[in-house]
Short mmCIF file of C-alpha atoms in Angstrom, two decimals:
data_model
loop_
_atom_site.label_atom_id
_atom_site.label_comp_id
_atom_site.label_asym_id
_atom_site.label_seq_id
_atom_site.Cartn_x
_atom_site.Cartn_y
_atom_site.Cartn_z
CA UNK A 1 -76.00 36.52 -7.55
CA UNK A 2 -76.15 39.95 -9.24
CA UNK A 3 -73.42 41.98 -7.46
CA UNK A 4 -73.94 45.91 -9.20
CA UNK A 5 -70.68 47.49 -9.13
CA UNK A 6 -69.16 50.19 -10.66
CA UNK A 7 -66.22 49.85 -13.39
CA UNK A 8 -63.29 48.68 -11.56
CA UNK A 9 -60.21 46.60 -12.20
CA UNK A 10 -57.48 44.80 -10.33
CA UNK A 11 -57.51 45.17 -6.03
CA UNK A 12 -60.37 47.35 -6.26
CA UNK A 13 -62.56 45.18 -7.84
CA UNK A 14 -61.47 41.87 -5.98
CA UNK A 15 -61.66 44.11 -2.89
CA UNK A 16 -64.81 44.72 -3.85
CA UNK A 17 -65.93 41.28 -4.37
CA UNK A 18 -64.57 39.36 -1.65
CA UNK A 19 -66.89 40.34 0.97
CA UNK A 20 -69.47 38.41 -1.57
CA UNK A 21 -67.05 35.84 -1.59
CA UNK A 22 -66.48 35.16 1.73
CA UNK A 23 -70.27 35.47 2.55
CA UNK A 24 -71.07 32.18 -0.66
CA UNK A 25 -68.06 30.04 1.48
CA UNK A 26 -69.69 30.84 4.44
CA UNK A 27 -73.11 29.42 3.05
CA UNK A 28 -71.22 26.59 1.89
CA UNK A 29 -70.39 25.92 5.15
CA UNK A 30 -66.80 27.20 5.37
CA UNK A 31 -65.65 24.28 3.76
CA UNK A 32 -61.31 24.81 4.66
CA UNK A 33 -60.49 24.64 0.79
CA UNK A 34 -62.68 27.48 -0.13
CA UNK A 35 -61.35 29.27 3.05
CA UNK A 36 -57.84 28.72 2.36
CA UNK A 37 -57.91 29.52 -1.25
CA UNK A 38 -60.13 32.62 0.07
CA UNK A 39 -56.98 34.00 2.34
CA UNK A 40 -55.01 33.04 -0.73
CA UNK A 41 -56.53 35.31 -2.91
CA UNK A 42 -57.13 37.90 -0.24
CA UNK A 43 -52.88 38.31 -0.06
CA UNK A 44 -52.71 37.99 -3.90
CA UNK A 45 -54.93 41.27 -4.04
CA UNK A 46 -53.21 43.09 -0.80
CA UNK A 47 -49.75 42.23 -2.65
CA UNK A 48 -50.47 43.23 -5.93
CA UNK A 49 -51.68 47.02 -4.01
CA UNK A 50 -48.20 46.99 -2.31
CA UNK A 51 -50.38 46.67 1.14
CA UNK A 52 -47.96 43.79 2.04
CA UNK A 53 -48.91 43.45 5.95
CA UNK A 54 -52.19 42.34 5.57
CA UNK A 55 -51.27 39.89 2.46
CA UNK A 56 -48.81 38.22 4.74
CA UNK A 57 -51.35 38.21 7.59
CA UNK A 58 -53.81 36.29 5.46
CA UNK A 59 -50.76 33.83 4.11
CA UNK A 60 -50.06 33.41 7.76
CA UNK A 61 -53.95 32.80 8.25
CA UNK A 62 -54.13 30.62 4.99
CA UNK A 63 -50.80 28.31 6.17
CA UNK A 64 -52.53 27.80 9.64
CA UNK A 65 -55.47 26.62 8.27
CA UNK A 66 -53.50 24.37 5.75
CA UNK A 67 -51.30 22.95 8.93
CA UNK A 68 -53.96 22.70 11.05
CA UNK A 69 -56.18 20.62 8.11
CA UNK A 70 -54.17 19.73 5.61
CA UNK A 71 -52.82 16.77 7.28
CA UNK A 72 -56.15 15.23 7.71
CA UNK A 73 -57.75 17.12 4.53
CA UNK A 74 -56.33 15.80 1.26
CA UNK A 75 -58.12 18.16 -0.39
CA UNK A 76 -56.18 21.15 0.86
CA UNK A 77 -53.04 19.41 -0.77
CA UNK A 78 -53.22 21.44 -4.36
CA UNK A 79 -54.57 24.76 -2.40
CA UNK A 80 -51.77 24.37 0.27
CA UNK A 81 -49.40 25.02 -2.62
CA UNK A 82 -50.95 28.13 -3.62
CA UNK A 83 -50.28 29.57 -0.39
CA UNK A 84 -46.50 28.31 -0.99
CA UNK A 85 -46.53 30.36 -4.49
CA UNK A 86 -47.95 33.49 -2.96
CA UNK A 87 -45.48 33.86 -0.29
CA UNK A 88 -43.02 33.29 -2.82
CA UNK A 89 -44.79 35.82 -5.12
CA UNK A 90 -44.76 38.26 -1.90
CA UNK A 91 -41.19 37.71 -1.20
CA UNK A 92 -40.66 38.94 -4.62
CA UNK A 93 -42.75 42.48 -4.42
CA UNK A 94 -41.09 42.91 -1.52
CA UNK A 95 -37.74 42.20 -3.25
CA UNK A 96 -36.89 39.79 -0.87
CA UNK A 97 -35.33 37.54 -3.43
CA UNK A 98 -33.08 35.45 -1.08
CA UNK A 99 -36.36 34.40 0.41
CA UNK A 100 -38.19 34.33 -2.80
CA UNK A 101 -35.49 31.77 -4.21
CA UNK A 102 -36.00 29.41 -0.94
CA UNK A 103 -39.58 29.70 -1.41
CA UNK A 104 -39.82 29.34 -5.37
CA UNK A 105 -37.17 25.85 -4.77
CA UNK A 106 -39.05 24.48 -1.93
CA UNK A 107 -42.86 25.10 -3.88
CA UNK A 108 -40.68 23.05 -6.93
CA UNK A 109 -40.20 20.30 -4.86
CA UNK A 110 -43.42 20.24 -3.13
CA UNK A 111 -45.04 20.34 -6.93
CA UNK A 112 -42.86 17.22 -7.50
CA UNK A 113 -44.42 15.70 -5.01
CA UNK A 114 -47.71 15.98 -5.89
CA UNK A 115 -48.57 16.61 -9.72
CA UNK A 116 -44.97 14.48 -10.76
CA UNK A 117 -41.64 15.39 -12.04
CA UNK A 118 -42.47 16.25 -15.63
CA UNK A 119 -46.06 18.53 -14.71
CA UNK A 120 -45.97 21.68 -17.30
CA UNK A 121 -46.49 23.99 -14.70
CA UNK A 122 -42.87 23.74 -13.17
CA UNK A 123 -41.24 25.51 -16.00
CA UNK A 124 -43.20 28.56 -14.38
CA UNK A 125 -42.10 28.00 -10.93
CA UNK A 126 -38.08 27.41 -11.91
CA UNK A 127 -38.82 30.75 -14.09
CA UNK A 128 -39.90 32.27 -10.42
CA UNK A 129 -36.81 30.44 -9.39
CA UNK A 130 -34.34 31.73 -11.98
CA UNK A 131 -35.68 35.55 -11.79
CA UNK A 132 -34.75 35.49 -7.95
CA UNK A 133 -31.33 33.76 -7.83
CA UNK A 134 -30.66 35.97 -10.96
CA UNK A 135 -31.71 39.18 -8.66
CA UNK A 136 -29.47 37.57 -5.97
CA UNK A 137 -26.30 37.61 -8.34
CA UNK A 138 -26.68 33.65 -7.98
CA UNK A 139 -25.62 33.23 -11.54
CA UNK A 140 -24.29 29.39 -11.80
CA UNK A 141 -27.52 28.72 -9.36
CA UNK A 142 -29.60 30.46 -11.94
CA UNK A 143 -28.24 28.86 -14.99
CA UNK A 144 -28.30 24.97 -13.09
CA UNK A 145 -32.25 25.80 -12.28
CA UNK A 146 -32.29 26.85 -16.32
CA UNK A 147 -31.66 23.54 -17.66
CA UNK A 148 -33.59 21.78 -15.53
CA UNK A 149 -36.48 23.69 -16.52
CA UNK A 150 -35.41 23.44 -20.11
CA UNK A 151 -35.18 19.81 -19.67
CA UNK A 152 -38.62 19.66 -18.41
CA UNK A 153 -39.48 22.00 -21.24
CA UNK A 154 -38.15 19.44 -23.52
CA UNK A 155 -41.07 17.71 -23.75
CA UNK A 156 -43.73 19.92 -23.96
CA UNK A 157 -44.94 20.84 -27.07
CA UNK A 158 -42.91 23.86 -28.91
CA UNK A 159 -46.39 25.38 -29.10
CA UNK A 160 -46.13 25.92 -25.35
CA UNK A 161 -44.78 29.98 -24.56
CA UNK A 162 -42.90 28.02 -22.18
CA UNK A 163 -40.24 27.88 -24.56
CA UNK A 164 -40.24 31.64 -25.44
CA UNK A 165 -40.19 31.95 -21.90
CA UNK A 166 -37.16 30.65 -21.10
CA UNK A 167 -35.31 32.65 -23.27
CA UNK A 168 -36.31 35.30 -21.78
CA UNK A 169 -35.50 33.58 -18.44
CA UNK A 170 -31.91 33.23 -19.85
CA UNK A 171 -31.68 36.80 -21.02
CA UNK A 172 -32.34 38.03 -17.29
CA UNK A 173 -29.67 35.75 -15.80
CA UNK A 174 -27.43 37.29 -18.05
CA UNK A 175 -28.21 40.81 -18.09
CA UNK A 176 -28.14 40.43 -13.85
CA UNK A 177 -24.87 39.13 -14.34
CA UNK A 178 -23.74 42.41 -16.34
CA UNK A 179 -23.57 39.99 -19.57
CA UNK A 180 -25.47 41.91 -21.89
CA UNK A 181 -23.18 40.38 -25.41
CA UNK A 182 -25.18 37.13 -24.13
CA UNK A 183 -28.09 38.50 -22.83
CA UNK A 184 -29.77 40.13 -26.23
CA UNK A 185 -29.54 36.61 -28.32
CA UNK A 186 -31.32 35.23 -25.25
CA UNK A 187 -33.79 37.95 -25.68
CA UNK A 188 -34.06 37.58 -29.37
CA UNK A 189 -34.54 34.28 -29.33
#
């Protein structure tokens, strides 16, 4: 497919491409894990604009489908959890962060559930984790969901940003907590 569009970047240009989208799921028979991931992406564009409504109207769309499939669908499992993230994502934009916390720890245990305990990709979610509680004033929360991800991050390989990452994780928990002194060797780091 040859879609000719002008120069555009970030909602614009998804807005612009997932009517084209929607119409190559529909061809493929509306199969519900194209749909879902679909609405997914549909909210990940409206929240990234700041147009939160209709991001949490397709969320709200994208967990019905999951709930009304998923338990029947294995394969809307992995995209079920993307719906998690992005509500957890929205909750942040919206500065929700008490919500974003509860979303972030329930996505980490979810994750658990289905990639395993030691999958790479939770360092990024306890990082979501971390940035909320810290937001929240939560420090001792914040620093207890630290080293678990930094035990998880223990065996990863140091070439991994995750590592870099959680420095910087650990510089925000301090700096929220009015700690700068331990905050900038974080950051350094």
């Amino acid at each position: 497919m040859d879609v000719n569009m002008p120069e555009m970047s970030g909602p614009d240009a998804l807005d612009a491409i997932l009517p084209h989208v929607a119409a190559d799921v529909r061809a493929a028979g509306a199969p519900a894990r194209l749909e879902l991931m679909l609405l997914t992406y549909r909210a990940a564009a409206r929240a990234f604009a700041h147009d939160f409504a209709p991001a949490q109207v397709a969320l709200d769309a994208a967990q019905a489908l999951g709930d009304r499939r998923g338990p029947t669908d294995p394969a809307l499992e992995r995209p079920c959890l993307t719906v998690v993230q992005e509500r957890g994502f929205l909750a942040m934009e919206q500065e929700d962060h008490k919500a974003a916390a509860a979303i972030f720890g329930t996505l980490i245990v979810q994750m658990k559930r289905v990639y395993g305990p030691r999958h790479p990709t939770l360092v990024a979610h306890y990082m979501n984790r971390i940035t909320a509680l810290s937001e929240l004033g939560e420090r001792d929360a914040a620093l207890a969901a630290l080293g678990e991800a930094r035990k998880l991050a223990a065996d990863l390989p140091q070439a991994m940003p995750h590592h870099g990452r959680l420095d910087l994780s650990e510089g925000v928990i301090w700096q929220e907590s009015g700690d700068c002194g331990r905050a900038i060797p974080a950051y350094r780091r």
